[in-house]
Coordinates of C-alpha atoms and ligand atoms in Angstrom, one line a residue:
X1275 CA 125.9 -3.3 98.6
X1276 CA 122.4 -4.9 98.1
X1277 CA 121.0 -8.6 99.5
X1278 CA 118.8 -9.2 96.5
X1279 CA 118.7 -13.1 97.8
X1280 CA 118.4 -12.5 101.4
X1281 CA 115.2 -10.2 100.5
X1282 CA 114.3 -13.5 97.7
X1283 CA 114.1 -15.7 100.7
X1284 CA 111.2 -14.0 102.8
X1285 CA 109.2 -14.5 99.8
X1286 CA 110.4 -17.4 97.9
X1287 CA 107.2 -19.3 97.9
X1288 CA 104.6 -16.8 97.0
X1289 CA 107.4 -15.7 94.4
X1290 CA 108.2 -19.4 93.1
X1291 CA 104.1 -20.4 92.9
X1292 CA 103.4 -16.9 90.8
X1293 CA 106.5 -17.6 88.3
X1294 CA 105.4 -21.3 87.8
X1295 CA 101.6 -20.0 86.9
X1296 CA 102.9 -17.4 84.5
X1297 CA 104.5 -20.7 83.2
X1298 CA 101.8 -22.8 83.4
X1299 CA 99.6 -20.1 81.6
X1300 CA 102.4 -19.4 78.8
X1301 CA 101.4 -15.5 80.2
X1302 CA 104.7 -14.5 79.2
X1303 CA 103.6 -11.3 77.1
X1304 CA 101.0 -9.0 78.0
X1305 CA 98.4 -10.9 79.7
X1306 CA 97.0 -10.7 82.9
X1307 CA 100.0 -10.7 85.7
X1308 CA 101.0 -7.4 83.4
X1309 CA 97.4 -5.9 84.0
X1310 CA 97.4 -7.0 88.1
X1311 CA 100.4 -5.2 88.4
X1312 CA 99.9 -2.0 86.4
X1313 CA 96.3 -1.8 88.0
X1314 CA 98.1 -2.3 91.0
X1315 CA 100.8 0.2 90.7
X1316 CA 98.3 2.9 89.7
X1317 CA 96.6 2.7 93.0
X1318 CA 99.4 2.5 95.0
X1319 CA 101.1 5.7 93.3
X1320 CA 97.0 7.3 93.1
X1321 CA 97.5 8.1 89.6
X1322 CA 95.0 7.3 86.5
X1323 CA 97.1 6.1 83.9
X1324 CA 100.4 3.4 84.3
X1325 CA 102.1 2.1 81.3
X1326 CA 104.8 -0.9 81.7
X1327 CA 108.0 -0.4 79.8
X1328 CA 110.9 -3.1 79.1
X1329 CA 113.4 -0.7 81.5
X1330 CA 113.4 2.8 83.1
X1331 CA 115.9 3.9 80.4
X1332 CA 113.2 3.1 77.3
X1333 CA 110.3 5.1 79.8
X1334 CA 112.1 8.1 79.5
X1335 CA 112.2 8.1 75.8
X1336 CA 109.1 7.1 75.5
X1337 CA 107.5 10.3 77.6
X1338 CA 109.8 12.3 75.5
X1339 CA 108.5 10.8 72.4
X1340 CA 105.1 10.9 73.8
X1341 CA 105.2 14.7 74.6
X1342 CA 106.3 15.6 70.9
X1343 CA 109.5 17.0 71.3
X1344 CA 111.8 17.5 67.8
X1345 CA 115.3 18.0 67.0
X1346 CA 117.0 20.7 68.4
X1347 CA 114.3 20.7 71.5
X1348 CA 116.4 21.6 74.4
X1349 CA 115.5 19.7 77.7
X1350 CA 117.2 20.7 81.2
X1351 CA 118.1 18.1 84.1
X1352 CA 121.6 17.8 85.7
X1353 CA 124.8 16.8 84.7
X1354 CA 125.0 14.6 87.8
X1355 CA 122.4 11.5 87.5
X1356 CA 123.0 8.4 85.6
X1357 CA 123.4 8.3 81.8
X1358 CA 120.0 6.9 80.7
X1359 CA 118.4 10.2 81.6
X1360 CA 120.5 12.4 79.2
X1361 CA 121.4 9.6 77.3
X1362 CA 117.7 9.1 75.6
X1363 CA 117.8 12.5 75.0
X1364 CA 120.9 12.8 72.4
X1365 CA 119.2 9.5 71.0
X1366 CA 116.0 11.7 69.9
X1367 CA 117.4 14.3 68.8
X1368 CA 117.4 16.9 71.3
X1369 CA 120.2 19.2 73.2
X1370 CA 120.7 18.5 77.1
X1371 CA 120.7 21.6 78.9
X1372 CA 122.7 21.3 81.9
X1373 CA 121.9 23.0 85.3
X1374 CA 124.3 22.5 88.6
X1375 CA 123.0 20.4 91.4
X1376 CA 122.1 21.4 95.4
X1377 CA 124.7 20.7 97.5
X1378 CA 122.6 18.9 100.5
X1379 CA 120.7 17.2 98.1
X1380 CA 122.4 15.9 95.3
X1381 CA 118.9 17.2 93.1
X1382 CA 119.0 19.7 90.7
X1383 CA 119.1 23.8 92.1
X1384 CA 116.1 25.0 91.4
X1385 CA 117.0 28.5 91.5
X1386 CA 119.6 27.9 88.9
X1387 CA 116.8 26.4 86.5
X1388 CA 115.5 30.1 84.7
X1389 CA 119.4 31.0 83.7
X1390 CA 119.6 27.9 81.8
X1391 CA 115.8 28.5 80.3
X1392 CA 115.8 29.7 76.3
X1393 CA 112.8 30.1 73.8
X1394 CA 113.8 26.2 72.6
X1395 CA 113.4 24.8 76.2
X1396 CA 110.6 22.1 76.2
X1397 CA 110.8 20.8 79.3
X1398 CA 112.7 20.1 82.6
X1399 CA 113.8 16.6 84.0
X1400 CA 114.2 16.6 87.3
X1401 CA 116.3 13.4 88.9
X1402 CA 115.1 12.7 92.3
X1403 CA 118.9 11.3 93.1
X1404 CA 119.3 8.6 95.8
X1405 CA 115.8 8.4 96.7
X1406 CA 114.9 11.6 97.5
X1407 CA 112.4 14.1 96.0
X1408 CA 113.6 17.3 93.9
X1409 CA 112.5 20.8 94.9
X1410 CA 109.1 20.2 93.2
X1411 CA 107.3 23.2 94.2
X1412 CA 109.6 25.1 92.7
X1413 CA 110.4 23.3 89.8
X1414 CA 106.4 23.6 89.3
X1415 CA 106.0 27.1 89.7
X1416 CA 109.4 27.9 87.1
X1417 CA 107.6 25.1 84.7
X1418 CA 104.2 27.1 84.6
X1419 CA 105.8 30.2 84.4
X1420 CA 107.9 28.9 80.7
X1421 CA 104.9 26.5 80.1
X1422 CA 107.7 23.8 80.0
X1423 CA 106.6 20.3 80.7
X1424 CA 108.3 18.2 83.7
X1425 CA 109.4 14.5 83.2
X1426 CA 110.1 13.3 86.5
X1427 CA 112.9 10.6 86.6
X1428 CA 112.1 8.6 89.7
X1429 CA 114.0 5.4 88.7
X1430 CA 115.2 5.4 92.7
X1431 CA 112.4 7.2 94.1
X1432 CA 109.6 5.1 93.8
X1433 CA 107.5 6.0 96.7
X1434 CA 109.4 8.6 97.9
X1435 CA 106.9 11.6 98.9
X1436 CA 106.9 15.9 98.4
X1437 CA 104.7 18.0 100.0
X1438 CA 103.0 20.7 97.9
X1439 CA 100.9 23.3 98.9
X1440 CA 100.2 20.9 102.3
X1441 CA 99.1 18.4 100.5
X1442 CA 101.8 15.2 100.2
X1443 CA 102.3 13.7 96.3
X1444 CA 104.1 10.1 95.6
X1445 CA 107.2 11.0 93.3
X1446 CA 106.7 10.6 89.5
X1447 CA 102.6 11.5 89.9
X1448 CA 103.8 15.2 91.0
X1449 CA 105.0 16.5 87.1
X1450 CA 103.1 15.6 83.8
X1451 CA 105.2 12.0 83.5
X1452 CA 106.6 10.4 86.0
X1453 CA 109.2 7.4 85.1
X1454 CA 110.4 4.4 87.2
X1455 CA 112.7 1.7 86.6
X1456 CA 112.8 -1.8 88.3
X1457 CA 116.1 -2.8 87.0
X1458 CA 116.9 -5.6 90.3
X1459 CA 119.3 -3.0 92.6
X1460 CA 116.5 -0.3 92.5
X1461 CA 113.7 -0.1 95.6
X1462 CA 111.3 -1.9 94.0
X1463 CA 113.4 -4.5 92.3
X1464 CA 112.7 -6.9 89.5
X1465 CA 114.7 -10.3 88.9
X1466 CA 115.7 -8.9 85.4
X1467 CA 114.7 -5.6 83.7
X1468 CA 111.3 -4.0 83.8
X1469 CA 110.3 -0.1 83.7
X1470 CA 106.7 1.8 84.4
X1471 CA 105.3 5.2 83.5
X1472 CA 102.9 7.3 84.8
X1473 CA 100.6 10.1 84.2
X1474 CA 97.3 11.8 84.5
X1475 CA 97.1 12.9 81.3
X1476 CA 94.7 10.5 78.9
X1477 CA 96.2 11.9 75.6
X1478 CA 100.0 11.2 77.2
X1479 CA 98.9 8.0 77.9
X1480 CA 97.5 6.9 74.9
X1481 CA 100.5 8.1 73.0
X1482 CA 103.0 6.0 75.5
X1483 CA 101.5 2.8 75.0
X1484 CA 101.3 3.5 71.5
X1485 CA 105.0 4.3 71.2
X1486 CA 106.0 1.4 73.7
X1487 CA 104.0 -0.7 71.5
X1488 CA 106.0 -0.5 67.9
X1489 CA 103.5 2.5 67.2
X1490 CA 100.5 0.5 66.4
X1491 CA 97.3 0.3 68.4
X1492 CA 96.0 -2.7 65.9
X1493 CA 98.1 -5.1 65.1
X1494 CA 99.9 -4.5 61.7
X1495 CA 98.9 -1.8 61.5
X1496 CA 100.9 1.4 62.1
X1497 CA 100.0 5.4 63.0
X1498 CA 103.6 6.6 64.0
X1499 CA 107.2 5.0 64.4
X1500 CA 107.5 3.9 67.8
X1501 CA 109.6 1.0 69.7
X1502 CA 109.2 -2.2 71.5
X1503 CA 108.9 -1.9 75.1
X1504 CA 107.5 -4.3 77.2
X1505 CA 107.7 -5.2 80.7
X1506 CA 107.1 -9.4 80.5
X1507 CA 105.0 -11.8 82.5
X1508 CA 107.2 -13.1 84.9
X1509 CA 108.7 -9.7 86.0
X1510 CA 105.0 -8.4 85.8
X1511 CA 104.0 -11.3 88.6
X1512 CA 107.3 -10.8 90.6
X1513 CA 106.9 -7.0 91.3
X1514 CA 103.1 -7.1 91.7
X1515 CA 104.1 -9.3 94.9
X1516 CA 107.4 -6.9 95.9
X1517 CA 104.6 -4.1 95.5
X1518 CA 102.5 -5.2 98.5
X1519 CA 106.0 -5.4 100.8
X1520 CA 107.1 -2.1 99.5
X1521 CA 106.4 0.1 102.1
X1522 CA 107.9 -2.3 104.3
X1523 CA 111.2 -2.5 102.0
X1524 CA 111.0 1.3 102.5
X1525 CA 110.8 1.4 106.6
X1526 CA 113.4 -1.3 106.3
X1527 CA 115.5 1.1 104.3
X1528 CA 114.5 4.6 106.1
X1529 CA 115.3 2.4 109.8
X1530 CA 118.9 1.5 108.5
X1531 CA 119.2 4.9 107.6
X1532 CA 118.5 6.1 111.0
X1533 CA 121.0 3.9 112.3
X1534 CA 124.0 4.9 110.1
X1535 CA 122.8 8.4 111.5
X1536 CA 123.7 7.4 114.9
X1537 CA 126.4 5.7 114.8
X1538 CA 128.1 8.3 112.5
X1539 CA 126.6 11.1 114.5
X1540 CA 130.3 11.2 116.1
X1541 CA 132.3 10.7 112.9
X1542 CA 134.1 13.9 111.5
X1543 CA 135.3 14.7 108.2
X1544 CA 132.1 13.4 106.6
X1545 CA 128.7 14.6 106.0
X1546 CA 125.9 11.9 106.0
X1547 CA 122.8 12.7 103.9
X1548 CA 120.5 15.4 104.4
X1549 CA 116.8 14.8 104.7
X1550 CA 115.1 18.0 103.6
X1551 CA 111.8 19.8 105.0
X1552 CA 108.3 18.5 103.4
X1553 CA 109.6 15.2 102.0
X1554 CA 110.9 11.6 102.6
X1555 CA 113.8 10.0 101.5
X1556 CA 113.8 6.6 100.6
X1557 CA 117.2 5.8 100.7
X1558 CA 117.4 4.2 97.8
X1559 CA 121.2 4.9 98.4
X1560 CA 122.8 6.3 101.8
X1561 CA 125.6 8.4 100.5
X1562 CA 128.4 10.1 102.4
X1563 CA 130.1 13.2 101.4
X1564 CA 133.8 12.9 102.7
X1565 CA 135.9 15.8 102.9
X1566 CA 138.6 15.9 99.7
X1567 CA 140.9 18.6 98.5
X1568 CA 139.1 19.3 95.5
X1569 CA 140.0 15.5 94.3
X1570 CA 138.7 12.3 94.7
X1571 CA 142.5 10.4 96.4
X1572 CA 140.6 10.8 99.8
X1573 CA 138.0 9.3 98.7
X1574 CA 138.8 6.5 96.7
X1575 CA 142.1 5.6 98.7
X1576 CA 139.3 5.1 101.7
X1577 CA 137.0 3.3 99.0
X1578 CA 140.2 0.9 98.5
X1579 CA 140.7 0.6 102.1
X1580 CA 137.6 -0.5 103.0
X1581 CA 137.3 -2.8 100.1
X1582 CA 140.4 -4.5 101.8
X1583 CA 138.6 -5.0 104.9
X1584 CA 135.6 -6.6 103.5
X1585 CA 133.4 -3.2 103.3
X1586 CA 131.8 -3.0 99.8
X1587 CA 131.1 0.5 99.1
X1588 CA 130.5 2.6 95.9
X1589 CA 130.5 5.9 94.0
X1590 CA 127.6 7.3 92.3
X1591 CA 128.8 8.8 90.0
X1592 CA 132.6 9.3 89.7
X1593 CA 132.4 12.1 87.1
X1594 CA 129.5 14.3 86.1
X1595 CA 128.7 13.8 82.6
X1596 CA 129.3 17.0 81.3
X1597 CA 133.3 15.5 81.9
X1598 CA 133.0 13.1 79.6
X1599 CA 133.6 14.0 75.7
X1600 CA 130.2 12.5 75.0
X1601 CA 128.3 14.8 77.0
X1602 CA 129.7 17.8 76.8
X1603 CA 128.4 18.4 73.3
X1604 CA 131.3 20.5 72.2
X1605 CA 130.2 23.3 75.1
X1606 CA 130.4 21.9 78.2
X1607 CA 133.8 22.0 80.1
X1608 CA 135.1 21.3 83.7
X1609 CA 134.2 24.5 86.5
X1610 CA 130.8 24.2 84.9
X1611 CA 128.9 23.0 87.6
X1612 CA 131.4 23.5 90.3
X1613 CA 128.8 21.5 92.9
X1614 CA 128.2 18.4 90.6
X1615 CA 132.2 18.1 90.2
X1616 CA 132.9 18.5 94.0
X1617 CA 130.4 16.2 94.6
X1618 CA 132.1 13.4 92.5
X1619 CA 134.9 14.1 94.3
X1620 CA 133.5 13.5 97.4
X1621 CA 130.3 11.3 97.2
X1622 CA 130.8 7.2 98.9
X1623 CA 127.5 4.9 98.9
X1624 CA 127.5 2.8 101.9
X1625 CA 125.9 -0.8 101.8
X1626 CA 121.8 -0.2 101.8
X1627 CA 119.2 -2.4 101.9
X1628 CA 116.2 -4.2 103.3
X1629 CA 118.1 -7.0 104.6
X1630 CA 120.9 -4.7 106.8
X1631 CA 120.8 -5.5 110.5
X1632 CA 122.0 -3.5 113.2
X1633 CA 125.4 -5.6 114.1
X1634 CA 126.0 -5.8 110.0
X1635 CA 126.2 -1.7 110.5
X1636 CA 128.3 -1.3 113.3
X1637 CA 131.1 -3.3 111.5
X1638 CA 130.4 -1.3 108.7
X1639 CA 131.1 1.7 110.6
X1640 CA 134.1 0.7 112.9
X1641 CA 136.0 -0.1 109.6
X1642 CA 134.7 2.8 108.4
X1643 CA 135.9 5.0 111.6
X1644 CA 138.8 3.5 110.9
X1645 CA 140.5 3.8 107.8
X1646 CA 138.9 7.5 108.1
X1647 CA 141.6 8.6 110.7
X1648 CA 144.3 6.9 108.7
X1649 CA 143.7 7.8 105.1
Ligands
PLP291 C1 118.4 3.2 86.9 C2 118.1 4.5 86.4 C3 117.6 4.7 85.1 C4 117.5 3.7 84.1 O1 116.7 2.6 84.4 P1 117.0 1.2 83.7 O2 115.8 0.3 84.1 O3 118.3 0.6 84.1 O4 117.0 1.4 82.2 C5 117.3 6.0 84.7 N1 117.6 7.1 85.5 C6 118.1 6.9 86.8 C7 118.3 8.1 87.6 C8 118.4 5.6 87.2 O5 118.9 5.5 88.5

């Protein structure tokens, strides 16, 4: 699915001389390859304030933390994104509010946000799934109408763009916190676990790095309860050299995603993703919908099939969480959110990533083409 050491390669020497001088420098916490890159990755997103984080899972608490919320706050994302973003949330405290996801986008509807909106909302995640950016003038204008707050999770959208009022925004610099993760697999990719936030908003700031950092801006001594968060050295001096390729990992990414286009343009039975109007999709993952009867056999006998011939593919995600006894909160039950379910049913990742050639997708796609007209 991913060529972490193909991509490793192309850079092996500028990434082996950095890790040896973190060494050499015993830089391994805080320190000045953690300032580079956080200096770094504020200009490249054009936002004033970057905080590192030990993972994109402890960022999200942390701006959740950061923004005040208390037990019993009810936040709203979708029931169709990975864990960590609802996950942090039933850690603080606070009651997930599901809302039903866009069927060409994967993102959360926006026009199903207000149903779901009640005098104890706080704020609204929005997941920009797969790389591609939420609804965000919307999601803005139903946010300032409920003075609700809005936590963008772009763990896979890192550098992925919306257009607002004609002006174009990086994701995660769009809402009041934005929140990345560089677990390795994501677009900009660590060789272990790392995690950034961002924001515009001094006070927000001020209050992340104080949580991230056991609450305590002088050492022993303590002004709330907080957590340890850190993004390390090494990591720190790995991504602020993966940052200056990114926008090259991302034409690499947004090319191979033209060329699935094309040679798929033929195939029926399957939808391939939708770019929408006044954005660009990353393709952090290129993910098909195949047509099912309202059950995932299709779709995971041709997962099998393919696995068979060598084709590694995947499913993100294979239930919605509001499926799973832990996240349905004694509420929640299947027919729901009748597009996040379908879309289980019917979602298939293909291989994507910066190292794909052209003669690496065509097999991909004969076997593909395939086991599609026999399953
Ligand atoms: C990867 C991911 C996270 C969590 O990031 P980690 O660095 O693995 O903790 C959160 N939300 C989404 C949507 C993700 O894809």
């Amino acid at each position: 699915m991913v060529d972490l050491k193909g991509q490793y390669d192309k850079i092996k020497d500028e990434v082996n001389s950095a890790i040896q001088d973190v060494i050499d420098q015993s830089s391994f916490i805080k320190g000045k390859y953690v300032k580079n890159f956080t200096e770094n990755l504020a200009q490249y997103l054009g936002v004033k304030h970057v905080i590192p984080t030990g993972n994109g899972t402890d960022s999200l608490q942390l701006a959740m933390m950061a923004l005040g919320y208390k037990r019993g706050d009810e936040v709203i994302t979708t029931p169709f994104t990975f864990v960590a973003t609802v996950e942090v949330m039933v850690l603080l405290g606070l009651r997930p509010v599901f809302v039903d996801v866009d069927p060409h986008s994967f993102n959360i509807d926006p026009e199903k946000i207000e149903a779901a909106i009640t005098p104890k909302t706080r704020g609204i995640v929005p997941v920009h799934l797969f790389g591609q950016s939420c609804d965000m003038t919307a999601i803005l204008a139903i946010a300032k109408k409920h003075s609700l707050d809005v936590i963008e999770d772009a763990a896979q959208a890192i550098s992925a763009t919306c257009e607002i009022d004609g002006k174009t925004h990086k994701c995660g610099t769009i809402g009041d916190i934005g929140s990345f993760s560089f677990f390795p697999s994501k677009n900009l990719g660590a060789y272990g676990d790392g995690g950034a936030l961002c924001t515009n908003n001094p006070d927000l700031a001020k209050k992340m790095e104080l949580y991230a950092n056991h609450g305590s801006s002088k050492k022993y001594y303590y002004e709330s309860v907080g957590i340890n968060s850190r993004l390390d050295g090494l990591q720190a001096a790995i991504l602020d050299i993966k940052l200056k390729y990114l926008d090259g990992y991302v034409k690499s990414r947004v090319g191979a995603a033209d060329v699935y286009d094309k040679l798929l343009h033929d195939t029926t039975s399957i939808t391939t993703p939708k770019r929408l109007a006044n954005r660009n999709h990353v393709f952090h993952q290129y993910t098909l919908q195949i047509d099912s009867n309202g059950n995932g056999d299709r779709r995971n006998a041709i997962q099998k099939k393919l696995s068979e011939k060598g084709i590694p593919s995947a499913i993100y995600y294979p239930e919605p969480l509001h499926y799973q006894s832990v996240y349905s909160f004694g509420v929640y039950k299947k027919g729901d959110f009748p597009v996040a379910e379908s879309m289980s049913n019917n979602v298939l990742s293909l291989p994507m990533h910066t190292e794909l050639t052209v003669n690496m997708q065509e097999h991909i796609v004969e076997n593909l083409n395939i086991v599609l007209h026999t399953t």
